[in-house]
mmCIF file of C-alpha atoms (C1' of nucleotides) in Angstrom:
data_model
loop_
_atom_site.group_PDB
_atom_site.id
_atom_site.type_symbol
_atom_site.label_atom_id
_atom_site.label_comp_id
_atom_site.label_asym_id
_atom_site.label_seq_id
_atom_site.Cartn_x
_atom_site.Cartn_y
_atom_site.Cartn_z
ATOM 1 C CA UNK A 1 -4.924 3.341 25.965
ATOM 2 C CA UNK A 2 -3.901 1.946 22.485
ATOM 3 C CA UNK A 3 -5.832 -1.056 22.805
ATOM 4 C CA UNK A 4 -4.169 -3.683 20.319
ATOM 5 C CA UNK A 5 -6.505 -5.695 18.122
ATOM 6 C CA UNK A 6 -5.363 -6.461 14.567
ATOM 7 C CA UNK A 7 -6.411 -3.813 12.187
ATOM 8 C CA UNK A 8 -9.496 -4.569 10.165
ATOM 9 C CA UNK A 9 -8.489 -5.043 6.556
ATOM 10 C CA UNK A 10 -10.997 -3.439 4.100
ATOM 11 C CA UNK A 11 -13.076 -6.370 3.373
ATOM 12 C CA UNK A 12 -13.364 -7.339 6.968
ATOM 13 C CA UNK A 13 -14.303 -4.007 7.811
ATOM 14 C CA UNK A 14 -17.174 -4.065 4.900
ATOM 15 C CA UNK A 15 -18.704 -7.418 6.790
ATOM 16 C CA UNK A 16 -18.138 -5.904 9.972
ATOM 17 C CA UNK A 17 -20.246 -3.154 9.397
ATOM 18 C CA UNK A 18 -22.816 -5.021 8.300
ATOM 19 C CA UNK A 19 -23.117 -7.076 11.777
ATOM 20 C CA UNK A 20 -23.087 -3.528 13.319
ATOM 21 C CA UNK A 21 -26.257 -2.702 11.385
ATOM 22 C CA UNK A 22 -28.516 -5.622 11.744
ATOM 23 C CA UNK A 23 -26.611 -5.701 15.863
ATOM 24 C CA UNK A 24 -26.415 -9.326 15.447
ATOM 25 C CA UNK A 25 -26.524 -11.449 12.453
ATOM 26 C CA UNK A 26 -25.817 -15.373 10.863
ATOM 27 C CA UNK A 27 -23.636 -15.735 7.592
ATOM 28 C CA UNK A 28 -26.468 -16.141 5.406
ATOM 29 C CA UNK A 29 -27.987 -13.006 7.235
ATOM 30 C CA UNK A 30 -25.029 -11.108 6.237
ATOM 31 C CA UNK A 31 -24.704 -12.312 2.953
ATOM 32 C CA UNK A 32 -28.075 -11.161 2.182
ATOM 33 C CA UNK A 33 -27.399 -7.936 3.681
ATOM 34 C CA UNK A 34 -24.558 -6.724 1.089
ATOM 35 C CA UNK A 35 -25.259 -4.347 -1.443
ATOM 36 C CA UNK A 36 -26.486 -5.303 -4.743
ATOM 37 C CA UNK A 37 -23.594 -6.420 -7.226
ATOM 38 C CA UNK A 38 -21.393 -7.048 -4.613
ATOM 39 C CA UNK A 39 -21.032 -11.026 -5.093
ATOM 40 C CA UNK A 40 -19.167 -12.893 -2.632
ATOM 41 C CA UNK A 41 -19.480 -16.431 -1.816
ATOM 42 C CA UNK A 42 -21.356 -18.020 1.555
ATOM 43 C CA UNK A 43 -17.975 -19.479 2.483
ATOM 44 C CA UNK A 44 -16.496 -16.311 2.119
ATOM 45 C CA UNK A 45 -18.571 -14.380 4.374
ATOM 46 C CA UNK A 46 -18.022 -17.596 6.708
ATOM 47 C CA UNK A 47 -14.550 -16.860 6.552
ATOM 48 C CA UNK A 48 -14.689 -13.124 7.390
ATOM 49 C CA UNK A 49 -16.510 -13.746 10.277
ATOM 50 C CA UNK A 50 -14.440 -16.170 11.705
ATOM 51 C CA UNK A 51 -11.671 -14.059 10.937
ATOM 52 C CA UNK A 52 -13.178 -10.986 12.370
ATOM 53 C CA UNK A 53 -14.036 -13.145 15.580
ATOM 54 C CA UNK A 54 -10.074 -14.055 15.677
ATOM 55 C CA UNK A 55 -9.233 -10.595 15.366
ATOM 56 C CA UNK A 56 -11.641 -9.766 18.864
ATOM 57 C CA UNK A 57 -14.028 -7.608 16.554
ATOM 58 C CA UNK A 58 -16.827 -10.066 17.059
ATOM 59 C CA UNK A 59 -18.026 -12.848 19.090
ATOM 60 C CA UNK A 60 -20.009 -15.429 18.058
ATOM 61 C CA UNK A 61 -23.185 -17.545 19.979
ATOM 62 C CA UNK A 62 -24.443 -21.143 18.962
ATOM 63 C CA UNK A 63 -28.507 -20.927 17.871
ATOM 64 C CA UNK A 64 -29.608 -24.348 16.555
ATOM 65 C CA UNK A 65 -27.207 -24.995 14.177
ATOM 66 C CA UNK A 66 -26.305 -21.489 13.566
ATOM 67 C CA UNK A 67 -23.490 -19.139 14.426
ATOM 68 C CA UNK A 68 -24.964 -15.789 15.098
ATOM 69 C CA UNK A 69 -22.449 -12.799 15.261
ATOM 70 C CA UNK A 70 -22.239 -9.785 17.385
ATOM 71 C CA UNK A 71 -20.436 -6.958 17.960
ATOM 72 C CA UNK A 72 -17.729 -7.748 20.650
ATOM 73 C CA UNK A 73 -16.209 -4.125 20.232
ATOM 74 C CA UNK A 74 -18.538 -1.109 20.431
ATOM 75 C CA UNK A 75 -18.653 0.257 16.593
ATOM 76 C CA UNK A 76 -18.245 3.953 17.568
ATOM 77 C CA UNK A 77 -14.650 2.503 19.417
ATOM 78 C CA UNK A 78 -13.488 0.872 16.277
ATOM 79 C CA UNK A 79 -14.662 3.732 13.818
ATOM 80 C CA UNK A 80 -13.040 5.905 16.142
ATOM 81 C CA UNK A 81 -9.523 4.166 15.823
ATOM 82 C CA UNK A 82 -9.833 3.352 12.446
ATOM 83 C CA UNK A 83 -10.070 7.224 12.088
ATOM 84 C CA UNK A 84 -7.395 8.456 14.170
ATOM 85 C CA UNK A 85 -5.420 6.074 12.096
ATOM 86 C CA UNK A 86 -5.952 7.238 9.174
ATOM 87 C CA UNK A 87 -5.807 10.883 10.007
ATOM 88 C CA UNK A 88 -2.175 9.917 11.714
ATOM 89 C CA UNK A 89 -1.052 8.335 8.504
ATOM 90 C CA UNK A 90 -2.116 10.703 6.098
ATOM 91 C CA UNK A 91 -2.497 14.526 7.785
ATOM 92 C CA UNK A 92 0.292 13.929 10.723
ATOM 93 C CA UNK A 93 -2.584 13.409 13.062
ATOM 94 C CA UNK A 94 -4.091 16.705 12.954
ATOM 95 C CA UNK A 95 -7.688 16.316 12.285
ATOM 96 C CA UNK A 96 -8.146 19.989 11.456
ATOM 97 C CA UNK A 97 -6.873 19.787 7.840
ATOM 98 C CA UNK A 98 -8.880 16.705 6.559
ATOM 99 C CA UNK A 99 -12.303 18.342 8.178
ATOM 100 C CA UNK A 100 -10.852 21.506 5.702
ATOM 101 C CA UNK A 101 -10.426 19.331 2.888
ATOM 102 C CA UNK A 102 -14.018 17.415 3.467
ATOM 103 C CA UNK A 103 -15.423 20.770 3.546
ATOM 104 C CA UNK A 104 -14.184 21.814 0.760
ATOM 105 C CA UNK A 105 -13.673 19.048 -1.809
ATOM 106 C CA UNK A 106 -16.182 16.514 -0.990
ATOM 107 C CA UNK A 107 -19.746 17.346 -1.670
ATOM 108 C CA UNK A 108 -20.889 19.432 1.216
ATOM 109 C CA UNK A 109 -24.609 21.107 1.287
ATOM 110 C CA UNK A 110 -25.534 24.322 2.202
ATOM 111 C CA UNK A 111 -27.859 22.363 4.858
ATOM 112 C CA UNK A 112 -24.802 20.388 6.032
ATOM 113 C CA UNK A 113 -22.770 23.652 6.427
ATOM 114 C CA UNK A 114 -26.126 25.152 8.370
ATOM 115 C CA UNK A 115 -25.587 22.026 10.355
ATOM 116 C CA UNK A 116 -22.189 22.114 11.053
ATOM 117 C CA UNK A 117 -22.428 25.576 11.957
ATOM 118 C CA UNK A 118 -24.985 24.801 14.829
ATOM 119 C CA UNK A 119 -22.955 21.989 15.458
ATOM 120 C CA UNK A 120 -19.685 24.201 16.362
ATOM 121 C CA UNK A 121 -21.675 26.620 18.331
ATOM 122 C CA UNK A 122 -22.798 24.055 20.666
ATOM 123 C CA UNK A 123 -19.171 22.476 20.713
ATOM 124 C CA UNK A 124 -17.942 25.737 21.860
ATOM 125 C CA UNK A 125 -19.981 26.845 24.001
ATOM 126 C CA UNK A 126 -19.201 23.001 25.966
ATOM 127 C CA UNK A 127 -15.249 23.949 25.458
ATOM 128 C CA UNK A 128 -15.704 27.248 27.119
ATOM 129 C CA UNK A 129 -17.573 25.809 30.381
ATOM 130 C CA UNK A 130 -14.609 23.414 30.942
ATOM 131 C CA UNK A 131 -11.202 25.729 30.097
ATOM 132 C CA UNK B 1 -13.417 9.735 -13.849
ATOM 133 C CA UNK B 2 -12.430 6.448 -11.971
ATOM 134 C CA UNK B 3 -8.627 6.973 -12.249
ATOM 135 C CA UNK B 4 -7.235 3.258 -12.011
ATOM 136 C CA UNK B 5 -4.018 3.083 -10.243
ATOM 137 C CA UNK B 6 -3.459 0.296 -7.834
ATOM 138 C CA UNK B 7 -4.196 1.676 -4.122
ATOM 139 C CA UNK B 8 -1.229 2.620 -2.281
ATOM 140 C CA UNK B 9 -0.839 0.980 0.791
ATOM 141 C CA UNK B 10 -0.096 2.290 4.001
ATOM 142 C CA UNK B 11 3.868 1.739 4.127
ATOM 143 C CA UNK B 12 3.914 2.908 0.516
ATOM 144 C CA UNK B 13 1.348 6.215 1.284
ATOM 145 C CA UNK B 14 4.194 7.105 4.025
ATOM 146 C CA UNK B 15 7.018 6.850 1.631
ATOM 147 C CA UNK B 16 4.885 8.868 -1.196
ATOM 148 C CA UNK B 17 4.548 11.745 1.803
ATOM 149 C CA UNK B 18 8.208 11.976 2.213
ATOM 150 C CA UNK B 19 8.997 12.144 -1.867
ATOM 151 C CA UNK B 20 5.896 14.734 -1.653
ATOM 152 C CA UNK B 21 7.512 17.118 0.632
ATOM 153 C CA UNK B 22 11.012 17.198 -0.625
ATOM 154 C CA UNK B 23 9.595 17.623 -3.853
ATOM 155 C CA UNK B 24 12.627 14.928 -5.670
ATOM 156 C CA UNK B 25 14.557 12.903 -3.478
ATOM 157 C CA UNK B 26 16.506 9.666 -3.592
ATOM 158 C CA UNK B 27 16.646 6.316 -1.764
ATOM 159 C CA UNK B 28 19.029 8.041 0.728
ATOM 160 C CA UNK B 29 17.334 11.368 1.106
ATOM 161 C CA UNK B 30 14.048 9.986 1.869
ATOM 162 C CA UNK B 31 15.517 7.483 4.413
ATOM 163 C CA UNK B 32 17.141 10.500 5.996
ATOM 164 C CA UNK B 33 14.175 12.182 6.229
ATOM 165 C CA UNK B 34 11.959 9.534 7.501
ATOM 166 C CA UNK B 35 10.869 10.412 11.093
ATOM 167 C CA UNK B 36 13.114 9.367 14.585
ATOM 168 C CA UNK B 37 12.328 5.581 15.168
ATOM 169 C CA UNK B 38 11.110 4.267 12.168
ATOM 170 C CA UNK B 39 13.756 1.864 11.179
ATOM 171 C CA UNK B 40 14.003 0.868 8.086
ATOM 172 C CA UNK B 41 16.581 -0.354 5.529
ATOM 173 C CA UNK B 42 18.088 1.543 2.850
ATOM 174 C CA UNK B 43 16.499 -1.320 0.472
ATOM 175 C CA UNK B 44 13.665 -1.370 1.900
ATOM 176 C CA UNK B 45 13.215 2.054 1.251
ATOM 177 C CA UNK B 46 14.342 1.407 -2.569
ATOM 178 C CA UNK B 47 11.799 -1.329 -2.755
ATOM 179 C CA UNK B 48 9.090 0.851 -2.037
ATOM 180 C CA UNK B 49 9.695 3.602 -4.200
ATOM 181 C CA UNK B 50 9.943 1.295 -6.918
ATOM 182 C CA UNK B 51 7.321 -0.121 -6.064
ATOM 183 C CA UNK B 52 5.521 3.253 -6.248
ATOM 184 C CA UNK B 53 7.097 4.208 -9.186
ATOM 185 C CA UNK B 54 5.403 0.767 -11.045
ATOM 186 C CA UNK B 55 2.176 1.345 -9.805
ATOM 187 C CA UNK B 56 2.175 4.960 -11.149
ATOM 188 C CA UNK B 57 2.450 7.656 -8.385
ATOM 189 C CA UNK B 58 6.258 8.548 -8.776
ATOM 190 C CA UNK B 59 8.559 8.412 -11.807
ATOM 191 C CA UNK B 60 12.350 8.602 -11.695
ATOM 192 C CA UNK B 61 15.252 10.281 -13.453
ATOM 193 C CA UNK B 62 18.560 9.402 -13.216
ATOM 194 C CA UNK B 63 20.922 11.782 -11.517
ATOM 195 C CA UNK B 64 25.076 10.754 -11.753
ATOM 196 C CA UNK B 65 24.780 6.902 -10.523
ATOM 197 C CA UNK B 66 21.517 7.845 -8.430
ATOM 198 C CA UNK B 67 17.906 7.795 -8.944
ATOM 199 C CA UNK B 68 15.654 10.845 -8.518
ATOM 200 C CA UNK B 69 12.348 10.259 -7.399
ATOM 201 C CA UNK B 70 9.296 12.914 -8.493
ATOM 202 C CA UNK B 71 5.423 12.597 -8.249
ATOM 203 C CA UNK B 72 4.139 11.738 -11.116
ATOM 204 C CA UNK B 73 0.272 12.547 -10.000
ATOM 205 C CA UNK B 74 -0.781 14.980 -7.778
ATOM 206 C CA UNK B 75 -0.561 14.914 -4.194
ATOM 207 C CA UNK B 76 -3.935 16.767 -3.667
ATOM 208 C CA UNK B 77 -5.258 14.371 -6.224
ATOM 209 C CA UNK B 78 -4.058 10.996 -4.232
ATOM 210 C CA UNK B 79 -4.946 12.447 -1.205
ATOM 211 C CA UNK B 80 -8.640 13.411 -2.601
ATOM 212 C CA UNK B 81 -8.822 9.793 -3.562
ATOM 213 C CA UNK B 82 -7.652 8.475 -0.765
ATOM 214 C CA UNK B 83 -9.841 10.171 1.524
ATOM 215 C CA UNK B 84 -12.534 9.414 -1.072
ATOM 216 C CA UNK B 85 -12.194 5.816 -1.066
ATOM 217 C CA UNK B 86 -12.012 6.546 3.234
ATOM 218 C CA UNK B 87 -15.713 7.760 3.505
ATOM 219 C CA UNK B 88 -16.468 5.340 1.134
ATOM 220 C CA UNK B 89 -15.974 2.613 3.084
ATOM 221 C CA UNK B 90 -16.547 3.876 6.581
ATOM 222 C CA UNK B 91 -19.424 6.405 5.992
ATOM 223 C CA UNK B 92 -20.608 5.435 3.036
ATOM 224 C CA UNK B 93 -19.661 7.937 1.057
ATOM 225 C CA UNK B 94 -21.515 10.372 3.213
ATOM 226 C CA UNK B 95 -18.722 13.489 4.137
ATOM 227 C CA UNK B 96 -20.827 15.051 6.900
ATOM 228 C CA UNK B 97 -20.577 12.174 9.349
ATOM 229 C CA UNK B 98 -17.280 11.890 9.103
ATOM 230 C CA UNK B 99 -16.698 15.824 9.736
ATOM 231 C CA UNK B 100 -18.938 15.699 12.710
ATOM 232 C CA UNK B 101 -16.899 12.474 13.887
ATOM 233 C CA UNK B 102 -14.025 14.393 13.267
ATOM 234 C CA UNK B 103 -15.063 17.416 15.348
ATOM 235 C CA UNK B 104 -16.677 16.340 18.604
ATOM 236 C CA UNK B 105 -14.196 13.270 19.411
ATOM 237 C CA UNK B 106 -10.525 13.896 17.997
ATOM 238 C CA UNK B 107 -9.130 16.800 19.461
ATOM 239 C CA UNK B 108 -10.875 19.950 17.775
ATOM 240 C CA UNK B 109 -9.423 23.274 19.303
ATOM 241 C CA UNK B 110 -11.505 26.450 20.146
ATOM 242 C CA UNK B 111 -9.331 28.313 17.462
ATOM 243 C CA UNK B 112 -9.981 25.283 14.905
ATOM 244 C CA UNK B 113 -13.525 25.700 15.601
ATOM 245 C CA UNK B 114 -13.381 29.911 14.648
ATOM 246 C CA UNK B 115 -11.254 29.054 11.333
ATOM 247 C CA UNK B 116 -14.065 26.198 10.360
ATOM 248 C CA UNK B 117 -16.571 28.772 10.840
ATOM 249 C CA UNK B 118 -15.053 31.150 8.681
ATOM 250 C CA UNK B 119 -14.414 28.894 6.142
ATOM 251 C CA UNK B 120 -17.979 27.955 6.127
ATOM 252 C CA UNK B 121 -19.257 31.285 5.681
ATOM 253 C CA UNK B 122 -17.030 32.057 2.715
ATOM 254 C CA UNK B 123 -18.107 28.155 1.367
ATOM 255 C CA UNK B 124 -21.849 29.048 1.694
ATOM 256 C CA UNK B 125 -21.014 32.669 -0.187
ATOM 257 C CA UNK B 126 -19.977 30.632 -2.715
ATOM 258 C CA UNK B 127 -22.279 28.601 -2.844
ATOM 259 C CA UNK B 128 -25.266 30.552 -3.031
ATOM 260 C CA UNK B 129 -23.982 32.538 -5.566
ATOM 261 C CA UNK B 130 -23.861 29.254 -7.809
ATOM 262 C CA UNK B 131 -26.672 27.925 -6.888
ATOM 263 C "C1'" DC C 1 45.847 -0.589 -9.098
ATOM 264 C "C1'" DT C 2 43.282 -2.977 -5.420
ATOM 265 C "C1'" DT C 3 39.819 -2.479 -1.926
ATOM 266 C "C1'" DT C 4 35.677 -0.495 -0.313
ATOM 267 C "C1'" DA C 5 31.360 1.850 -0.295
ATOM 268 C "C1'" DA C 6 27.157 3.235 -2.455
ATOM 269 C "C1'" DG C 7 23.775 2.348 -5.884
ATOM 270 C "C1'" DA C 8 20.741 -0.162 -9.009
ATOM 271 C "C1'" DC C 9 18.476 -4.376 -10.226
ATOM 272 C "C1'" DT C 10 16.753 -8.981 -8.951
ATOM 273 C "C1'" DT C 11 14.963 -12.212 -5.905
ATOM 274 C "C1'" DA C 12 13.031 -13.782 -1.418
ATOM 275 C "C1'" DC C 13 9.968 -14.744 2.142
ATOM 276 C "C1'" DG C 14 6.601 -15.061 5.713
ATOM 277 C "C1'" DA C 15 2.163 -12.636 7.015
ATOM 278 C "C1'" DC C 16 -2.034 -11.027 5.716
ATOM 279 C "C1'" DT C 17 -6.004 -10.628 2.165
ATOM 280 C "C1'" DG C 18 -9.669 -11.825 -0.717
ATOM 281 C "C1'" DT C 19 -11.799 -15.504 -2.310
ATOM 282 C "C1'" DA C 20 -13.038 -20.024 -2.050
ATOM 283 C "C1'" DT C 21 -13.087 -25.550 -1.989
ATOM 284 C "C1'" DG C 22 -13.458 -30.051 0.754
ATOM 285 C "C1'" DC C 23 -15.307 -32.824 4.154
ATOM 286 C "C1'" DC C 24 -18.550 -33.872 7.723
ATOM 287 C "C1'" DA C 25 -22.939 -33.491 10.296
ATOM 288 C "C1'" DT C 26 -27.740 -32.778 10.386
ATOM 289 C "C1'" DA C 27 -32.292 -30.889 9.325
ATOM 290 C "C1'" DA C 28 -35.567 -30.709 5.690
ATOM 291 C "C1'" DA C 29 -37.592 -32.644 1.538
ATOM 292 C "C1'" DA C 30 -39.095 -36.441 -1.204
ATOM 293 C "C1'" DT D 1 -35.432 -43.528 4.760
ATOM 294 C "C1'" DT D 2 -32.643 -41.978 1.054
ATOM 295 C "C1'" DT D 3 -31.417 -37.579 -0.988
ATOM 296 C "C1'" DT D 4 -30.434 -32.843 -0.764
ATOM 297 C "C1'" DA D 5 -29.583 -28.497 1.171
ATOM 298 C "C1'" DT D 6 -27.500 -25.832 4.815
ATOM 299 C "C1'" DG D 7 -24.115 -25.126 8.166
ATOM 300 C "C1'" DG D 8 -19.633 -25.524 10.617
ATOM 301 C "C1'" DC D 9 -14.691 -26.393 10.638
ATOM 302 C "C1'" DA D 10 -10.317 -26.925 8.187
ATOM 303 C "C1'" DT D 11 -7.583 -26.034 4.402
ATOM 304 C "C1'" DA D 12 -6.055 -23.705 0.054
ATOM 305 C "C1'" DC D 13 -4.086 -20.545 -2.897
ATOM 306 C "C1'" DA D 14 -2.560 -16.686 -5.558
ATOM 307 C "C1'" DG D 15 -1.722 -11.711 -4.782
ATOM 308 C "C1'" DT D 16 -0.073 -7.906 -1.993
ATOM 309 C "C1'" DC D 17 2.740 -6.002 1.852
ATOM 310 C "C1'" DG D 18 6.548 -5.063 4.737
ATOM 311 C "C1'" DT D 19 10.985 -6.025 5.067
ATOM 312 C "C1'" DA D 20 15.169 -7.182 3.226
ATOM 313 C "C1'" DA D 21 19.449 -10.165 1.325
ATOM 314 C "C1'" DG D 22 22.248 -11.137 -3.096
ATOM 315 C "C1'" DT D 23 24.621 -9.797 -7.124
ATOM 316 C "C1'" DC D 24 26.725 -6.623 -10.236
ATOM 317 C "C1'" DT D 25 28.773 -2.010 -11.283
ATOM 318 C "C1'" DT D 26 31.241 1.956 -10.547
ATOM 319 C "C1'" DA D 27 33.096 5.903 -8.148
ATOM 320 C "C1'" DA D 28 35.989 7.013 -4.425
ATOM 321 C "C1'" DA D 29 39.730 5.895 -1.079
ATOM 322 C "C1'" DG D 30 44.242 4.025 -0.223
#
DNA sequence: CTTTAAGACTTACGACTGTATGCCATAAAA
DNA sequence: TTTTATGGCATACAGTCGTAAGTCTTAAAG
């Protein structure tokens, strides 16, 4: 089911991620939540979260005079399309070659690889039970 | 070493694939060889290698009365980037997550999962022998 | 030769993005 | 109780994106 929300641009998907941490979250809450250095005005972060709330990401509650956000999609759904997305767009959809290309390009750790490796056992022994 | 070309965006990363694979190609090859269904105008198609061409990822050459588009950077370098930038934003720069996303909920197959292993036993060789 | 088709080069245009300002209400501070 | 800070809601505004139409040139077709 290709559920149809806008796309989250990249800024959106910065603040969104932030509500997703702190689960639910005002403007000012947010703004204090982003990353040293990264200076953005109140009335921005206003704005992405209205926007956000447009696009279905979020939904919003009155307290006092507050709007306090919350995820309206789960996170894992969105991350999980957001993914597939980009995997479609830029390795024809097969997932296979960018998990290659993580491996072996971006910083992986022998303790990641030890990980990974556990990981796949597991995965297949799951596979094998249901072919 | 921040490389600072502007991003590509999505439309333009498909169009970049296309000039990719056919190595050079012109407005009208690269419209021929864009996929069943996707629709688009023979200017279009000039805007946006132009476009890619000014913000640094192709260069041209003229060829009789046509012009021949090449890569000007690397594929595996955009791509690096790109996927860089990726993780950056939805992992936080963190590679593992993004491989473990990658194999327990889009479509690994059992003979993905042998090849991964593999290559991390030749990676952790490697590895070790640096380390 | 005149007409047509294929290209390049220029310009357009609405939607979406990133970033904010303006105005109004109200709670807190003085 | 007057001032100030904090918040919401509406609006703005230049830049990028996706998509293309207009104009000019030239090679090919008649």
């Amino acid at each position: 089911m290709t559920t149809q929300r806008p796309a989250l641009s990249k800024a959106e998907m910065e603040i969104a991620r932030i509500v997703w941490d702190l689960q639910k979250a005002t403007v000012r809450e947010v703004l204090d939540a982003l990353p040293e250095g990264r200076d953005i005005d109140y009335k921005t972060v206003q704005t992405f979260l209205r926007r956000l709330e447009a696009k279905g990401y979020l939904s919003s509650k009155r307290n006092g005079r507050s709007l306090v956000y919350t995820a309206k999609v789960r996170p894992n759904q969105v991350i999980h399309e957001t993914v597939k997305d980009f995997v479609g767009r830029l390795f024809d959809g097969e997932a296979l070659p960018l998990v290659e290309h993580l491996i072996r390009e971006q910083g992986l750790e022998s303790q990641d690889i030890d990980q990974l490796r556990t990981m796949l056992n597991d995965l297949e022994g799951q596979q094998s039970a249901v072919k």
